[in-house]
Amino acid sequence: MDHLIYIPMPRFGSWIEPFPEGIYVRPADVWIDPSRPTPFALVTHGHADHARGGHEKVMATAETLAIMECRYGPQHGAPVAYGESLRIGEVEVSFVPAGHVLGSAQIVLEHAGERIVVSGDYKRRPDPTCAPFQPVPCDIFITEATFGLPVFRHPDTASEMDRLLERLHANPERCVLVGAYALGKAQRLIAELRERGHADPIYIHGALQRLCELYEEQGVALGDLRPATSASKDELRGRIVLCPPGALNDRWSRRLPDPITAMASGWMRIRQRARQRNVELPLVVSDHADWDELTQTIRELAPREVWVTHGREDALIHWCGLHQIKARELNLLGYEDEDD
Ligand SMILES: [Zn+2]
Ligand SMILES: [Zn+2]
């Protein structure tokens, strides 16, 4: 038997390497969503925990590049269309919709007979401001787990929007001040309200203005938006005012007519989080997959392995184990929940 030599089985995905500062794709010599400047970065979407400034070259969707330019100034960008197939080094690369925010993409990598999907952040429910998540069966699925606990089940967006409008109409002397993350959530809320026939002016905090304009330039109609700062108290009665979450309790909001404080976030499922921000009307609206969407997506894609990012990995890794799917945790730095 001494003529037999032991040849180790190559590990799945041995050609991509997760580092704390991002995922390195060796045969393409590119980084995905790196948290520090690199010679060549592929970027899934414009949220600050994925898109940083300072790369020598960036490949992303045109919408994501526009968002990065809005935030960081001119980029050495190479726009890529959804579904377009590119060869980078020895790797076939394509970007497909992730359904998270405008321009968000999953990055599909093919090399050595293996397909790896880096999903970035994603959700499965409809969003009038972006293309829907496209499932791509793969060998390794790299998933987020922002809401990776069974307690996180986001309700229907429609029911949350109805609660917001009921509260608004029941209080014509007050305004409803909604805290919403500046990229994605704010524009989605506006578009959802428009879809429900709410054609009144919506007043926005100055910090939301540039990104709302960018969405409109990219073809997402948001209707009549007005700056909240220049509006009188009387003008704001019976109106919806949007601001970034950080402005909910600051001096800025004191000039509003007795605001009903609301916040739109997946975290509003947790009462304590709502109380911390003095939120009277918590709206559970998230741009991330909830527990059911995470597990449904993994079932659907049937990957051989799941690699998990973004915080609450343990429960999802345990779930994968119960379903005979190999899973591991990736400790990427700086992936935060600011874009909830
Ligand atoms: Zn994100
Ligand atoms: Zn993220």
mmCIF file of C-alpha atoms in Angstrom, residues 91-263:
data_model
loop_
_atom_site.group_PDB
_atom_site.id
_atom_site.type_symbol
_atom_site.label_atom_id
_atom_site.label_comp_id
_atom_site.label_asym_id
_atom_site.label_seq_id
_atom_site.Cartn_x
_atom_site.Cartn_y
_atom_site.Cartn_z
ATOM 1 C CA VAL A 91 -12.479 35.012 -12.308
ATOM 2 C CA GLU A 92 -15.858 35.491 -14.014
ATOM 3 C CA VAL A 93 -17.646 38.289 -12.184
ATOM 4 C CA SER A 94 -21.203 39.561 -12.402
ATOM 5 C CA PHE A 95 -23.409 41.833 -10.314
ATOM 6 C CA VAL A 96 -27.053 40.880 -9.702
ATOM 7 C CA PRO A 97 -29.725 42.796 -7.732
ATOM 8 C CA ALA A 98 -29.768 42.433 -3.931
ATOM 9 C CA GLY A 99 -33.026 44.322 -3.277
ATOM 10 C CA HIS A 100 -31.426 46.284 -0.416
ATOM 11 C CA VAL A 101 -31.125 49.920 -1.618
ATOM 12 C CA LEU A 102 -30.831 51.674 -4.999
ATOM 13 C CA GLY A 103 -27.989 50.078 -6.975
ATOM 14 C CA SER A 104 -27.319 47.335 -4.422
ATOM 15 C CA ALA A 105 -25.816 44.178 -5.873
ATOM 16 C CA GLN A 106 -24.772 40.688 -4.958
ATOM 17 C CA ILE A 107 -21.403 39.870 -6.493
ATOM 18 C CA VAL A 108 -21.248 36.487 -8.226
ATOM 19 C CA LEU A 109 -17.747 35.005 -8.597
ATOM 20 C CA GLU A 110 -16.923 31.917 -10.667
ATOM 21 C CA HIS A 111 -13.546 30.214 -10.639
ATOM 22 C CA ALA A 112 -12.172 26.662 -10.542
ATOM 23 C CA GLY A 113 -15.626 25.179 -11.151
ATOM 24 C CA GLU A 114 -17.062 26.901 -8.061
ATOM 25 C CA ARG A 115 -19.581 29.687 -7.754
ATOM 26 C CA ILE A 116 -19.507 32.042 -4.783
ATOM 27 C CA VAL A 117 -22.153 34.694 -4.138
ATOM 28 C CA VAL A 118 -21.261 37.649 -1.914
ATOM 29 C CA SER A 119 -24.661 39.090 -1.090
ATOM 30 C CA GLY A 120 -23.591 42.276 0.688
ATOM 31 C CA ASP A 121 -26.846 43.262 2.394
ATOM 32 C CA TYR A 122 -30.192 42.100 1.035
ATOM 33 C CA LYS A 123 -33.909 41.757 1.588
ATOM 34 C CA ARG A 124 -36.596 39.744 -0.159
ATOM 35 C CA ARG A 125 -39.699 41.908 0.113
ATOM 36 C CA PRO A 126 -40.665 44.447 -2.564
ATOM 37 C CA ASP A 127 -39.101 47.909 -2.471
ATOM 38 C CA PRO A 128 -40.318 50.545 -4.965
ATOM 39 C CA THR A 129 -36.857 52.157 -5.046
ATOM 40 C CA CYS A 130 -34.737 49.219 -6.215
ATOM 41 C CA ALA A 131 -34.639 46.058 -8.302
ATOM 42 C CA PRO A 132 -35.728 42.874 -6.465
ATOM 43 C CA PHE A 133 -33.256 40.309 -5.069
ATOM 44 C CA GLN A 134 -32.285 37.764 -7.677
ATOM 45 C CA PRO A 135 -31.582 34.278 -6.287
ATOM 46 C CA VAL A 136 -28.408 32.709 -7.749
ATOM 47 C CA PRO A 137 -27.774 29.071 -6.752
ATOM 48 C CA CYS A 138 -24.167 28.696 -5.636
ATOM 49 C CA ASP A 139 -21.561 26.584 -3.820
ATOM 50 C CA ILE A 140 -20.823 29.209 -1.186
ATOM 51 C CA PHE A 141 -23.317 31.864 -0.141
ATOM 52 C CA ILE A 142 -21.892 34.738 1.897
ATOM 53 C CA THR A 143 -24.845 36.173 3.786
ATOM 54 C CA GLU A 144 -25.450 38.977 6.214
ATOM 55 C CA ALA A 145 -27.179 38.234 9.521
ATOM 56 C CA THR A 146 -28.122 41.698 10.768
ATOM 57 C CA PHE A 147 -31.483 40.296 11.935
ATOM 58 C CA GLY A 148 -30.264 36.724 12.305
ATOM 59 C CA LEU A 149 -32.407 35.756 15.292
ATOM 60 C CA PRO A 150 -35.831 34.058 15.176
ATOM 61 C CA VAL A 151 -37.306 37.003 17.143
ATOM 62 C CA PHE A 152 -36.816 39.214 14.094
ATOM 63 C CA ARG A 153 -39.842 38.825 11.867
ATOM 64 C CA HIS A 154 -40.603 42.056 10.062
ATOM 65 C CA PRO A 155 -44.330 42.734 9.584
ATOM 66 C CA ASP A 156 -45.824 43.694 6.219
ATOM 67 C CA THR A 157 -44.553 47.076 5.077
ATOM 68 C CA ALA A 158 -48.137 47.994 4.128
ATOM 69 C CA SER A 159 -49.396 47.611 7.705
ATOM 70 C CA GLU A 160 -46.609 49.837 9.030
ATOM 71 C CA MET A 161 -47.330 52.517 6.415
ATOM 72 C CA ASP A 162 -51.043 52.356 7.278
ATOM 73 C CA ARG A 163 -50.251 52.911 10.972
ATOM 74 C CA LEU A 164 -48.162 55.955 10.044
ATOM 75 C CA LEU A 165 -50.918 57.474 7.886
ATOM 76 C CA GLU A 166 -53.663 56.739 10.450
ATOM 77 C CA ARG A 167 -51.671 58.501 13.139
ATOM 78 C CA LEU A 168 -51.022 61.465 10.836
ATOM 79 C CA HIS A 169 -54.664 61.883 9.857
ATOM 80 C CA ALA A 170 -55.870 61.554 13.456
ATOM 81 C CA ASN A 171 -53.660 64.477 14.547
ATOM 82 C CA PRO A 172 -54.083 67.367 12.109
ATOM 83 C CA GLU A 173 -52.560 69.873 14.553
ATOM 84 C CA ARG A 174 -49.348 67.899 14.989
ATOM 85 C CA CYS A 175 -46.731 66.544 12.585
ATOM 86 C CA VAL A 176 -45.244 63.058 12.406
ATOM 87 C CA LEU A 177 -41.458 63.204 12.582
ATOM 88 C CA VAL A 178 -39.950 59.996 11.190
ATOM 89 C CA GLY A 179 -36.323 59.070 11.804
ATOM 90 C CA ALA A 180 -34.959 57.151 8.830
ATOM 91 C CA TYR A 181 -31.469 56.298 7.644
ATOM 92 C CA ALA A 182 -30.389 58.807 4.977
ATOM 93 C CA LEU A 183 -29.492 56.298 2.262
ATOM 94 C CA GLY A 184 -32.260 53.953 1.239
ATOM 95 C CA LYS A 185 -34.731 53.968 4.110
ATOM 96 C CA ALA A 186 -35.759 57.609 3.755
ATOM 97 C CA GLN A 187 -36.364 57.319 0.003
ATOM 98 C CA ARG A 188 -38.139 53.985 0.375
ATOM 99 C CA LEU A 189 -40.533 55.427 2.970
ATOM 100 C CA ILE A 190 -41.354 58.339 0.672
ATOM 101 C CA ALA A 191 -41.917 56.010 -2.295
ATOM 102 C CA GLU A 192 -44.074 53.654 -0.174
ATOM 103 C CA LEU A 193 -46.206 56.623 0.962
ATOM 104 C CA ARG A 194 -46.593 57.801 -2.651
ATOM 105 C CA GLU A 195 -47.678 54.289 -3.693
ATOM 106 C CA ARG A 196 -50.418 54.543 -1.060
ATOM 107 C CA GLY A 197 -51.687 57.760 -2.628
ATOM 108 C CA HIS A 198 -50.135 60.180 -0.134
ATOM 109 C CA ALA A 199 -49.476 63.101 -2.515
ATOM 110 C CA ASP A 200 -49.038 65.855 0.126
ATOM 111 C CA PRO A 201 -45.689 67.609 0.424
ATOM 112 C CA ILE A 202 -43.226 65.661 2.567
ATOM 113 C CA TYR A 203 -40.723 67.784 4.489
ATOM 114 C CA ILE A 204 -37.130 66.641 4.767
ATOM 115 C CA HIS A 205 -34.179 67.480 7.002
ATOM 116 C CA GLY A 206 -31.231 69.022 5.127
ATOM 117 C CA ALA A 207 -29.126 65.876 5.649
ATOM 118 C CA LEU A 208 -31.501 63.902 3.404
ATOM 119 C CA GLN A 209 -31.647 66.358 0.557
ATOM 120 C CA ARG A 210 -28.686 65.319 -1.608
ATOM 121 C CA LEU A 211 -29.519 61.632 -1.521
ATOM 122 C CA CYS A 212 -33.191 62.299 -2.310
ATOM 123 C CA GLU A 213 -32.080 64.377 -5.308
ATOM 124 C CA LEU A 214 -29.735 61.591 -6.384
ATOM 125 C CA TYR A 215 -32.574 59.030 -6.264
ATOM 126 C CA GLU A 216 -34.690 61.311 -8.439
ATOM 127 C CA GLU A 217 -31.814 61.775 -10.901
ATOM 128 C CA GLN A 218 -31.564 57.968 -11.061
ATOM 129 C CA GLY A 219 -35.238 57.739 -11.992
ATOM 130 C CA VAL A 220 -36.934 57.113 -8.610
ATOM 131 C CA ALA A 221 -39.823 59.606 -8.383
ATOM 132 C CA LEU A 222 -40.345 60.945 -4.855
ATOM 133 C CA GLY A 223 -43.016 63.590 -5.475
ATOM 134 C CA ASP A 224 -43.293 66.933 -3.695
ATOM 135 C CA LEU A 225 -40.370 67.212 -1.248
ATOM 136 C CA ARG A 226 -39.690 70.416 0.649
ATOM 137 C CA PRO A 227 -36.979 71.528 3.048
ATOM 138 C CA ALA A 228 -38.246 71.289 6.637
ATOM 139 C CA THR A 229 -35.896 73.977 7.882
ATOM 140 C CA SER A 230 -37.468 76.827 5.931
ATOM 141 C CA ALA A 231 -41.082 75.803 6.693
ATOM 142 C CA SER A 232 -43.149 77.591 9.344
ATOM 143 C CA LYS A 233 -44.673 75.741 12.274
ATOM 144 C CA ASP A 234 -48.165 76.142 10.844
ATOM 145 C CA GLU A 235 -47.105 74.841 7.448
ATOM 146 C CA LEU A 236 -45.893 71.628 9.093
ATOM 147 C CA ARG A 237 -49.150 70.783 10.896
ATOM 148 C CA GLY A 238 -50.629 67.547 9.581
ATOM 149 C CA ARG A 239 -47.459 66.814 7.599
ATOM 150 C CA ILE A 240 -44.818 64.099 7.561
ATOM 151 C CA VAL A 241 -41.286 65.284 8.311
ATOM 152 C CA LEU A 242 -38.303 62.990 7.709
ATOM 153 C CA CYS A 243 -34.925 63.293 9.405
ATOM 154 C CA PRO A 244 -31.901 61.073 10.047
ATOM 155 C CA PRO A 245 -32.231 59.053 13.300
ATOM 156 C CA GLY A 246 -29.633 61.239 15.021
ATOM 157 C CA ALA A 247 -31.779 64.356 14.600
ATOM 158 C CA LEU A 248 -34.909 62.858 16.236
ATOM 159 C CA ASN A 249 -34.172 64.180 19.704
ATOM 160 C CA ASP A 250 -31.925 67.120 18.991
ATOM 161 C CA ARG A 251 -32.678 70.823 19.093
ATOM 162 C CA TRP A 252 -33.621 70.815 15.441
ATOM 163 C CA SER A 253 -36.916 69.043 16.171
ATOM 164 C CA ARG A 254 -38.063 71.531 18.850
ATOM 165 C CA ARG A 255 -39.314 73.955 16.227
ATOM 166 C CA LEU A 256 -41.796 71.403 14.857
ATOM 167 C CA PRO A 257 -45.507 71.518 15.830
ATOM 168 C CA ASP A 258 -45.774 69.008 18.728
ATOM 169 C CA PRO A 259 -44.201 66.163 16.714
ATOM 170 C CA ILE A 260 -45.275 62.547 17.051
ATOM 171 C CA THR A 261 -41.859 60.910 17.062
ATOM 172 C CA ALA A 262 -41.592 57.840 14.829
ATOM 173 C CA MET A 263 -38.686 55.757 13.624
#
